[in-house]
mmCIF file of C-alpha atoms and ligand atoms in Angstrom:
data_model
loop_
_atom_site.group_PDB
_atom_site.id
_atom_site.type_symbol
_atom_site.label_atom_id
_atom_site.label_comp_id
_atom_site.label_asym_id
_atom_site.label_seq_id
_atom_site.Cartn_x
_atom_site.Cartn_y
_atom_site.Cartn_z
ATOM 1 C CA MET A 1 -59.870 34.548 -26.876
ATOM 2 C CA ASN A 2 -63.553 35.435 -26.742
ATOM 3 C CA GLN A 3 -63.328 36.720 -23.239
ATOM 4 C CA ASN A 4 -60.859 39.367 -24.363
ATOM 5 C CA LEU A 5 -63.304 41.103 -26.604
ATOM 6 C CA SER A 6 -65.250 44.156 -25.680
ATOM 7 C CA ALA A 7 -68.527 43.369 -27.291
ATOM 8 C CA VAL A 8 -70.862 46.298 -27.228
ATOM 9 C CA PRO A 9 -74.091 44.731 -28.450
ATOM 10 C CA ILE A 10 -74.909 47.538 -30.782
ATOM 11 C CA ARG A 11 -74.345 47.520 -34.443
ATOM 12 C CA PRO A 12 -73.508 50.671 -36.360
ATOM 13 C CA SER A 13 -76.662 52.670 -36.945
ATOM 14 C CA GLU A 14 -76.133 52.520 -40.666
ATOM 15 C CA ILE A 15 -73.712 50.750 -42.975
ATOM 16 C CA THR A 16 -72.685 52.516 -46.122
ATOM 17 C CA PRO A 17 -70.733 50.164 -48.322
ATOM 18 C CA LYS A 18 -68.338 51.957 -50.638
ATOM 19 C CA ASP A 19 -67.299 50.149 -53.795
ATOM 20 C CA VAL A 20 -64.043 52.031 -53.623
ATOM 21 C CA TYR A 21 -63.172 50.291 -50.359
ATOM 22 C CA PHE A 22 -64.497 46.858 -51.103
ATOM 23 C CA SER A 23 -66.971 45.186 -53.375
ATOM 24 C CA ARG A 24 -70.554 44.261 -52.683
ATOM 25 C CA ARG A 25 -69.635 40.676 -53.462
ATOM 26 C CA ASP A 26 -67.393 40.846 -50.414
ATOM 27 C CA PHE A 27 -70.264 42.132 -48.360
ATOM 28 C CA ILE A 28 -72.414 39.186 -49.354
ATOM 29 C CA LYS A 29 -69.649 36.805 -48.374
ATOM 30 C CA THR A 30 -69.566 38.358 -44.945
ATOM 31 C CA ALA A 31 -73.231 37.559 -44.419
ATOM 32 C CA GLY A 32 -72.770 36.541 -40.803
ATOM 33 C CA VAL A 33 -71.034 39.791 -40.022
ATOM 34 C CA ALA A 34 -72.256 42.574 -42.253
ATOM 35 C CA ALA A 35 -75.768 41.254 -42.765
ATOM 36 C CA GLY A 36 -76.130 41.088 -39.025
ATOM 37 C CA SER A 37 -75.183 44.726 -38.932
ATOM 38 C CA LEU A 38 -77.714 45.595 -41.586
ATOM 39 C CA ALA A 39 -80.453 43.664 -39.848
ATOM 40 C CA LEU A 40 -79.974 45.823 -36.784
ATOM 41 C CA ALA A 41 -79.454 48.988 -38.737
ATOM 42 C CA SER A 42 -82.729 50.541 -37.719
ATOM 43 C CA CYS A 43 -82.373 49.805 -34.008
ATOM 44 C CA ALA A 44 -81.688 52.903 -32.022
ATOM 45 C CA PRO A 45 -78.767 52.402 -29.672
ATOM 46 C CA GLN A 46 -80.064 51.588 -26.228
ATOM 47 C CA ALA A 47 -77.243 51.207 -23.766
ATOM 48 C CA LEU A 48 -73.624 50.206 -23.891
ATOM 49 C CA PRO A 49 -72.999 47.490 -21.316
ATOM 50 C CA ASP A 50 -69.346 46.871 -20.792
ATOM 51 C CA SER A 51 -67.535 43.871 -22.202
ATOM 52 C CA PRO A 52 -69.894 40.951 -22.754
ATOM 53 C CA ALA A 53 -67.799 38.531 -24.806
ATOM 54 C CA SER A 54 -68.480 38.107 -28.488
ATOM 55 C CA GLU A 55 -70.327 34.819 -29.002
ATOM 56 C CA ASN A 56 -69.118 34.159 -32.514
ATOM 57 C CA PRO A 57 -65.966 36.023 -33.401
ATOM 58 C CA PRO A 58 -65.324 35.849 -37.156
ATOM 59 C CA ALA A 59 -63.037 32.914 -37.816
ATOM 60 C CA THR A 60 -61.223 33.765 -41.015
ATOM 61 C CA ASP A 61 -60.841 36.719 -43.325
ATOM 62 C CA ALA A 62 -64.631 36.442 -43.890
ATOM 63 C CA GLY A 63 -64.228 37.435 -47.531
ATOM 64 C CA PHE A 64 -63.170 41.037 -46.901
ATOM 65 C CA THR A 65 -60.616 42.389 -49.356
ATOM 66 C CA ASP A 66 -59.103 45.822 -49.774
ATOM 67 C CA GLU A 67 -59.213 47.734 -53.047
ATOM 68 C CA LEU A 68 -55.904 46.160 -54.117
ATOM 69 C CA GLY A 69 -57.529 42.730 -53.772
ATOM 70 C CA ASP A 70 -55.594 41.785 -50.634
ATOM 71 C CA PRO A 71 -57.602 39.655 -48.199
ATOM 72 C CA ALA A 72 -58.238 40.850 -44.665
ATOM 73 C CA THR A 73 -55.854 39.582 -42.010
ATOM 74 C CA PRO A 74 -57.597 36.901 -39.921
ATOM 75 C CA TYR A 75 -59.581 38.283 -36.987
ATOM 76 C CA ASN A 76 -57.578 36.160 -34.619
ATOM 77 C CA ASP A 77 -54.324 37.875 -35.640
ATOM 78 C CA ILE A 78 -55.815 41.381 -35.569
ATOM 79 C CA THR A 79 -56.972 40.790 -32.003
ATOM 80 C CA ASN A 80 -53.950 38.950 -30.612
ATOM 81 C CA TYR A 81 -50.980 40.860 -32.007
ATOM 82 C CA ASN A 82 -51.382 44.428 -30.797
ATOM 83 C CA ASN A 83 -49.458 47.537 -29.993
ATOM 84 C CA PHE A 84 -51.136 49.190 -27.007
ATOM 85 C CA TYR A 85 -48.410 50.307 -24.615
ATOM 86 C CA GLU A 86 -50.926 51.297 -21.950
ATOM 87 C CA PHE A 87 -51.339 47.554 -21.341
ATOM 88 C CA SER A 88 -48.037 46.035 -22.402
ATOM 89 C CA THR A 89 -45.154 46.375 -24.791
ATOM 90 C CA ASP A 90 -45.560 42.644 -25.497
ATOM 91 C CA LYS A 91 -47.896 42.402 -28.488
ATOM 92 C CA GLU A 92 -49.327 39.062 -27.449
ATOM 93 C CA ALA A 93 -49.978 40.174 -23.861
ATOM 94 C CA VAL A 94 -52.229 43.111 -24.782
ATOM 95 C CA ALA A 95 -55.365 41.017 -25.394
ATOM 96 C CA PRO A 96 -55.429 39.270 -22.010
ATOM 97 C CA LEU A 97 -54.283 42.370 -20.102
ATOM 98 C CA SER A 98 -56.964 44.587 -21.641
ATOM 99 C CA ALA A 99 -59.804 42.150 -20.921
ATOM 100 C CA GLY A 100 -60.948 44.054 -17.815
ATOM 101 C CA PHE A 101 -60.650 47.535 -19.303
ATOM 102 C CA THR A 102 -63.833 49.586 -18.728
ATOM 103 C CA THR A 103 -65.170 50.990 -21.988
ATOM 104 C CA SER A 104 -68.632 52.046 -20.897
ATOM 105 C CA PRO A 105 -69.749 54.657 -20.061
ATOM 106 C CA TRP A 106 -67.490 56.567 -22.469
ATOM 107 C CA THR A 107 -67.432 60.148 -23.639
ATOM 108 C CA VAL A 108 -65.395 62.026 -26.215
ATOM 109 C CA GLU A 109 -64.858 65.731 -25.629
ATOM 110 C CA VAL A 110 -64.404 67.831 -28.781
ATOM 111 C CA TYR A 111 -63.192 71.308 -27.901
ATOM 112 C CA GLY A 112 -60.594 74.025 -28.411
ATOM 113 C CA LEU A 113 -60.776 76.297 -31.451
ATOM 114 C CA VAL A 114 -64.343 75.408 -32.426
ATOM 115 C CA ASN A 115 -67.612 77.336 -32.444
ATOM 116 C CA LYS A 116 -69.620 74.483 -30.976
ATOM 117 C CA PRO A 117 -67.637 72.443 -28.455
ATOM 118 C CA LYS A 118 -69.422 69.307 -27.370
ATOM 119 C CA THR A 119 -68.935 66.227 -25.223
ATOM 120 C CA TYR A 120 -70.443 63.208 -26.950
ATOM 121 C CA GLY A 121 -71.488 59.965 -25.326
ATOM 122 C CA MET A 122 -70.558 56.884 -27.352
ATOM 123 C CA GLU A 123 -74.267 56.288 -27.941
ATOM 124 C CA ASP A 124 -74.600 59.747 -29.574
ATOM 125 C CA LEU A 125 -71.608 59.137 -31.807
ATOM 126 C CA LEU A 126 -72.924 55.785 -33.010
ATOM 127 C CA ALA A 127 -76.407 57.135 -33.606
ATOM 128 C CA LYS A 128 -75.451 60.423 -35.172
ATOM 129 C CA PHE A 129 -72.680 59.768 -37.657
ATOM 130 C CA THR A 130 -73.010 57.564 -40.713
ATOM 131 C CA GLN A 131 -71.160 54.331 -40.106
ATOM 132 C CA GLU A 132 -69.203 52.890 -43.001
ATOM 133 C CA GLU A 133 -67.231 49.697 -43.582
ATOM 134 C CA ARG A 134 -63.724 50.348 -44.911
ATOM 135 C CA VAL A 135 -60.982 47.821 -45.472
ATOM 136 C CA TYR A 136 -57.646 49.573 -44.902
ATOM 137 C CA ARG A 137 -54.047 48.415 -44.834
ATOM 138 C CA LEU A 138 -52.352 49.210 -41.515
ATOM 139 C CA ARG A 139 -48.570 49.538 -41.856
ATOM 140 C CA CYS A 140 -46.758 49.547 -38.564
ATOM 141 C CA VAL A 141 -43.482 51.454 -38.261
ATOM 142 C CA GLU A 142 -41.945 48.168 -37.128
ATOM 143 C CA ALA A 143 -42.360 46.979 -40.752
ATOM 144 C CA TRP A 144 -45.241 44.571 -40.416
ATOM 145 C CA SER A 145 -48.686 45.147 -41.841
ATOM 146 C CA MET A 146 -52.268 43.927 -41.681
ATOM 147 C CA VAL A 147 -55.451 44.434 -43.692
ATOM 148 C CA ILE A 148 -58.291 45.408 -41.379
ATOM 149 C CA PRO A 149 -62.012 45.754 -42.124
ATOM 150 C CA TRP A 150 -63.004 48.682 -39.931
ATOM 151 C CA THR A 151 -66.413 50.081 -39.117
ATOM 152 C CA GLY A 152 -66.527 53.767 -38.329
ATOM 153 C CA PHE A 153 -67.330 57.275 -39.457
ATOM 154 C CA THR A 154 -65.209 60.003 -40.954
ATOM 155 C CA LEU A 155 -63.464 62.357 -38.573
ATOM 156 C CA ALA A 156 -64.545 65.094 -41.018
ATOM 157 C CA SER A 157 -68.214 64.468 -40.246
ATOM 158 C CA LEU A 158 -67.581 65.026 -36.542
ATOM 159 C CA LEU A 159 -65.353 68.074 -37.065
ATOM 160 C CA LYS A 160 -67.897 69.703 -39.346
ATOM 161 C CA GLU A 161 -70.439 69.537 -36.589
ATOM 162 C CA VAL A 162 -68.285 71.359 -34.039
ATOM 163 C CA GLU A 163 -67.213 73.985 -36.621
ATOM 164 C CA PRO A 164 -63.467 74.598 -36.315
ATOM 165 C CA THR A 165 -62.666 78.321 -36.297
ATOM 166 C CA SER A 166 -60.288 79.841 -38.855
ATOM 167 C CA ASP A 167 -57.513 79.751 -36.207
ATOM 168 C CA ALA A 168 -57.653 75.951 -35.964
ATOM 169 C CA LYS A 169 -54.730 74.425 -37.849
ATOM 170 C CA TYR A 170 -54.176 71.063 -36.136
ATOM 171 C CA VAL A 171 -56.156 68.413 -34.295
ATOM 172 C CA ARG A 172 -54.818 66.881 -31.085
ATOM 173 C CA PHE A 173 -56.082 63.516 -29.826
ATOM 174 C CA GLU A 174 -55.745 62.032 -26.367
ATOM 175 C CA THR A 175 -56.214 58.503 -25.016
ATOM 176 C CA VAL A 176 -57.957 57.939 -21.699
ATOM 177 C CA HIS A 177 -55.630 58.238 -18.683
ATOM 178 C CA ARG A 178 -56.391 55.475 -16.208
ATOM 179 C CA PRO A 179 -53.172 54.109 -14.712
ATOM 180 C CA ASP A 180 -55.095 51.808 -12.367
ATOM 181 C CA GLU A 181 -56.593 49.920 -15.277
ATOM 182 C CA MET A 182 -53.784 50.524 -17.737
ATOM 183 C CA LYS A 183 -50.672 49.501 -15.876
ATOM 184 C CA GLY A 184 -48.389 50.546 -18.716
ATOM 185 C CA GLN A 185 -49.306 54.160 -17.935
ATOM 186 C CA ASN A 186 -47.126 53.844 -14.842
ATOM 187 C CA SER A 187 -44.064 53.466 -17.061
ATOM 188 C CA PRO A 188 -41.716 56.443 -16.713
ATOM 189 C CA PHE A 189 -40.402 56.013 -20.240
ATOM 190 C CA TYR A 190 -43.302 57.803 -21.922
ATOM 191 C CA VAL A 191 -45.348 60.924 -21.316
ATOM 192 C CA TRP A 192 -48.908 59.803 -20.617
ATOM 193 C CA PRO A 193 -51.641 59.972 -21.714
ATOM 194 C CA TYR A 194 -50.829 58.895 -25.287
ATOM 195 C CA GLN A 195 -51.297 61.859 -27.604
ATOM 196 C CA GLU A 196 -51.349 62.195 -31.355
ATOM 197 C CA GLY A 197 -51.997 64.914 -33.869
ATOM 198 C CA LEU A 198 -52.925 65.640 -37.459
ATOM 199 C CA ARG A 199 -52.855 68.762 -39.556
ATOM 200 C CA LEU A 200 -56.434 69.953 -40.090
ATOM 201 C CA ASP A 201 -56.463 69.081 -43.812
ATOM 202 C CA GLU A 202 -55.249 65.556 -42.995
ATOM 203 C CA ALA A 203 -57.967 65.262 -40.371
ATOM 204 C CA LEU A 204 -60.594 66.364 -42.887
ATOM 205 C CA ASN A 205 -59.449 63.933 -45.595
ATOM 206 C CA ASP A 206 -62.130 61.396 -46.425
ATOM 207 C CA LEU A 207 -59.819 58.453 -45.632
ATOM 208 C CA THR A 208 -59.429 59.507 -41.989
ATOM 209 C CA LEU A 209 -61.735 57.414 -39.871
ATOM 210 C CA LEU A 210 -62.900 57.258 -36.289
ATOM 211 C CA ALA A 211 -63.294 53.499 -36.003
ATOM 212 C CA THR A 212 -65.765 51.910 -33.612
ATOM 213 C CA GLY A 213 -65.512 48.311 -34.749
ATOM 214 C CA LEU A 214 -63.806 45.760 -36.954
ATOM 215 C CA TYR A 215 -65.040 42.731 -38.868
ATOM 216 C CA GLY A 216 -68.546 44.103 -38.252
ATOM 217 C CA GLU A 217 -68.088 43.562 -34.503
ATOM 218 C CA PRO A 218 -67.758 46.286 -31.868
ATOM 219 C CA MET A 219 -64.149 47.358 -31.377
ATOM 220 C CA PRO A 220 -62.191 44.783 -29.347
ATOM 221 C CA LYS A 221 -60.526 46.330 -26.298
ATOM 222 C CA GLN A 222 -57.040 45.430 -27.469
ATOM 223 C CA ASP A 223 -57.660 47.323 -30.732
ATOM 224 C CA GLY A 224 -58.714 50.559 -29.041
ATOM 225 C CA ALA A 225 -62.297 50.230 -27.806
ATOM 226 C CA PRO A 226 -64.609 51.949 -27.932
ATOM 227 C CA ILE A 227 -63.286 54.467 -30.465
ATOM 228 C CA ARG A 228 -59.933 55.006 -32.154
ATOM 229 C CA LEU A 229 -58.423 56.883 -35.042
ATOM 230 C CA VAL A 230 -57.392 55.195 -38.300
ATOM 231 C CA VAL A 231 -55.147 57.117 -40.715
ATOM 232 C CA PRO A 232 -54.242 54.504 -43.315
ATOM 233 C CA TRP A 233 -51.481 56.371 -45.176
ATOM 234 C CA LYS A 234 -49.452 56.950 -42.001
ATOM 235 C CA TYR A 235 -47.530 54.530 -39.790
ATOM 236 C CA GLY A 236 -49.775 52.733 -37.334
ATOM 237 C CA PHE A 237 -48.709 54.731 -34.279
ATOM 238 C CA LYS A 238 -50.622 57.765 -35.592
ATOM 239 C CA SER A 239 -53.835 55.730 -35.226
ATOM 240 C CA ILE A 240 -54.410 56.484 -31.542
ATOM 241 C CA LYS A 241 -56.649 54.179 -29.517
ATOM 242 C CA SER A 242 -59.377 54.655 -26.867
ATOM 243 C CA ILE A 243 -59.819 58.375 -27.516
ATOM 244 C CA VAL A 244 -61.459 60.673 -24.935
ATOM 245 C CA LYS A 245 -60.345 64.101 -26.168
ATOM 246 C CA ILE A 246 -60.177 65.771 -29.565
ATOM 247 C CA GLU A 247 -58.878 69.325 -29.419
ATOM 248 C CA LEU A 248 -58.591 71.825 -32.268
ATOM 249 C CA VAL A 249 -55.414 73.844 -31.818
ATOM 250 C CA ARG A 250 -53.298 76.472 -33.544
ATOM 251 C CA GLU A 251 -49.828 74.957 -33.132
ATOM 252 C CA GLN A 252 -48.526 71.540 -34.114
ATOM 253 C CA PRO A 253 -49.175 69.376 -31.033
ATOM 254 C CA ASN A 254 -46.621 67.218 -29.265
ATOM 255 C CA THR A 255 -47.129 63.499 -29.691
ATOM 256 C CA LEU A 256 -46.064 60.642 -27.432
ATOM 257 C CA TRP A 257 -43.637 59.204 -29.981
ATOM 258 C CA ASN A 258 -42.278 62.499 -31.207
ATOM 259 C CA THR A 259 -41.571 63.478 -27.593
ATOM 260 C CA ALA A 260 -40.014 60.104 -26.715
ATOM 261 C CA ALA A 261 -37.687 59.904 -29.742
ATOM 262 C CA PRO A 262 -37.875 62.908 -32.094
ATOM 263 C CA ASN A 263 -35.108 61.621 -34.342
ATOM 264 C CA GLU A 264 -37.018 58.381 -34.932
ATOM 265 C CA TYR A 265 -40.648 59.496 -35.110
ATOM 266 C CA GLY A 266 -41.654 62.643 -36.923
ATOM 267 C CA PHE A 267 -44.978 64.427 -36.712
ATOM 268 C CA TYR A 268 -46.056 63.480 -40.234
ATOM 269 C CA SER A 269 -45.027 59.810 -40.251
ATOM 270 C CA ASN A 270 -46.362 59.192 -43.728
ATOM 271 C CA VAL A 271 -45.521 55.675 -44.888
ATOM 272 C CA ASN A 272 -42.442 56.183 -47.042
ATOM 273 C CA PRO A 273 -40.260 53.338 -48.350
ATOM 274 C CA ASP A 274 -37.533 55.880 -49.183
ATOM 275 C CA VAL A 275 -37.040 57.158 -45.636
ATOM 276 C CA PRO A 276 -35.546 54.474 -43.394
ATOM 277 C CA HIS A 277 -36.122 54.459 -39.683
ATOM 278 C CA PRO A 278 -32.714 55.214 -38.103
ATOM 279 C CA ARG A 279 -32.493 51.588 -36.982
ATOM 280 C CA TRP A 280 -34.111 49.694 -39.887
ATOM 281 C CA SER A 281 -35.281 49.971 -43.478
ATOM 282 C CA GLN A 282 -38.861 50.864 -44.375
ATOM 283 C CA ALA A 283 -38.523 49.597 -47.967
ATOM 284 C CA THR A 284 -40.355 46.336 -47.351
ATOM 285 C CA GLU A 285 -42.851 44.911 -44.905
ATOM 286 C CA ARG A 286 -44.145 41.559 -43.745
ATOM 287 C CA ARG A 287 -47.885 41.091 -43.964
ATOM 288 C CA ILE A 288 -48.975 39.199 -40.857
ATOM 289 C CA GLY A 289 -49.681 35.610 -41.893
ATOM 290 C CA GLU A 290 -47.315 35.719 -44.883
ATOM 291 C CA PHE A 291 -43.740 34.546 -45.040
ATOM 292 C CA ASN A 292 -42.281 36.667 -47.844
ATOM 293 C CA ARG A 293 -41.736 40.369 -47.460
ATOM 294 C CA ARG A 294 -43.444 42.714 -49.913
ATOM 295 C CA PRO A 295 -42.416 46.183 -51.077
ATOM 296 C CA THR A 296 -43.852 49.018 -49.035
ATOM 297 C CA LEU A 297 -45.900 51.443 -51.111
ATOM 298 C CA PRO A 298 -45.544 55.236 -50.789
ATOM 299 C CA PHE A 299 -48.322 56.543 -48.546
ATOM 300 C CA ASN A 300 -49.111 52.873 -47.908
ATOM 301 C CA GLY A 301 -50.767 52.692 -51.338
ATOM 302 C CA TYR A 302 -53.049 55.692 -50.805
ATOM 303 C CA ALA A 303 -50.917 58.227 -52.732
ATOM 304 C CA GLU A 304 -53.682 59.017 -55.189
ATOM 305 C CA GLN A 305 -55.930 60.235 -52.391
ATOM 306 C CA VAL A 306 -53.390 62.051 -50.215
ATOM 307 C CA ALA A 307 -50.124 62.918 -52.010
ATOM 308 C CA SER A 308 -51.549 66.335 -52.934
ATOM 309 C CA LEU A 309 -51.717 67.257 -49.229
ATOM 310 C CA TYR A 310 -47.924 67.399 -49.182
ATOM 311 C CA GLN A 311 -47.176 69.182 -52.440
ATOM 312 C CA GLY A 312 -44.011 71.225 -52.143
ATOM 313 C CA MET A 313 -43.012 69.636 -48.830
ATOM 314 C CA ASP A 314 -39.718 67.818 -48.389
ATOM 315 C CA LEU A 315 -40.942 64.475 -47.103
ATOM 316 C CA LYS A 316 -37.446 63.406 -46.094
ATOM 317 C CA ALA A 317 -37.100 66.383 -43.764
ATOM 318 C CA ASN A 318 -40.742 66.126 -42.702
ATOM 319 C CA TYR A 319 -40.722 62.389 -41.969
HETATM 320 N N1 MTE B 401 -52.749 54.046 -29.261
HETATM 321 C C1 MTE B 401 -52.473 54.050 -27.945
HETATM 322 N N2 MTE B 401 -53.249 54.752 -27.135
HETATM 323 N N3 MTE B 401 -51.426 53.359 -27.424
HETATM 324 C C2 MTE B 401 -50.571 52.638 -28.235
HETATM 325 O O1 MTE B 401 -49.606 52.034 -27.712
HETATM 326 N N4 MTE B 401 -50.017 51.951 -30.512
HETATM 327 C C3 MTE B 401 -50.040 52.408 -31.900
HETATM 328 C C4 MTE B 401 -51.461 52.592 -32.402
HETATM 329 N N5 MTE B 401 -52.269 53.287 -31.434
HETATM 330 C C5 MTE B 401 -50.831 52.615 -29.626
HETATM 331 C C6 MTE B 401 -51.971 53.320 -30.103
HETATM 332 C C7 MTE B 401 -49.298 51.526 -32.798
HETATM 333 S S1 MTE B 401 -47.599 51.573 -32.681
HETATM 334 C C8 MTE B 401 -49.915 50.751 -33.733
HETATM 335 S S2 MTE B 401 -49.002 49.883 -34.883
HETATM 336 C C9 MTE B 401 -51.384 50.596 -33.736
HETATM 337 O O2 MTE B 401 -52.020 51.306 -32.689
HETATM 338 C C10 MTE B 401 -51.726 49.128 -33.611
HETATM 339 O O3 MTE B 401 -53.113 48.933 -33.718
HETATM 340 P P1 MTE B 401 -53.678 47.441 -33.564
HETATM 341 O O4 MTE B 401 -53.163 46.859 -32.286
HETATM 342 O O5 MTE B 401 -55.181 47.574 -33.573
HETATM 343 O O6 MTE B 401 -53.201 46.665 -34.760
#
């Protein structure tokens, strides 16, 4: 499995543990992972060679827990059971098929309705924005879930720097388009490249992360190296991988899933046990590694932080 990892030998420039996301005790338990990150915290990023394999991938949950006390899903499961249609629709085939994906050099263009458009190299992003560790639940629309310890920085910190204009109402994200490397992009069933979108206030919410790693390791290719979105209160498909473009726009953007099947996948896609998918219930979920199903929580358990964003909206109509 090691050879499937994109290991960028840079640690986040700074780790800011947040008690609200997990406890310091958990950090200490992750000594081999997080302490390694801290030890390198002062190193300025040098270069980003592509895909040397991780020598020591974390074996177990490494002591990470989310704020509900749920342990992190084992690293092995997070990196071998993936949705990444650019490589395959078979979740277990994504890791081997993404092994040769080129993730360096990499740039992210931030543009559109902003005062200061800018194209960032990955090195700039890692050096410039405060990296945090956050353990989030990821609830897939297919009714399985994982708990993932991400490393990343808030999308808000990046957006503040480019200064959205008052006309900007939504943020549109785009995955790299490279059909030679990503054979799934030759499939006629979807409109490529993968696109996603958030309303600007959702994008600015403190939970919304641009993730550059997990388990204290650089982002594995199969999980969206080198940089992906994580929006923990929405179904997993909103969390777009391998981002190269972030555009501030006036109108609600089209998304790959909303275009492919509008009656099944809405723009908002907030986790909602009361709104079934047309073909299955969303009331319960199976945590990867567990046998019994558990009830799905409204907004995936993050209602306190985000329910106010949707006050007055009919969340059954706006699914
Ligand atoms: N991003 C891109 N570019 N392509 C995809 O196919 N799948 C989405 C999302 N982001 C997907 C994507 C779906 S359906 C889910 S559930 C999550 O990624 C899965 O993330 P993971 O493989 O890291 O668990």
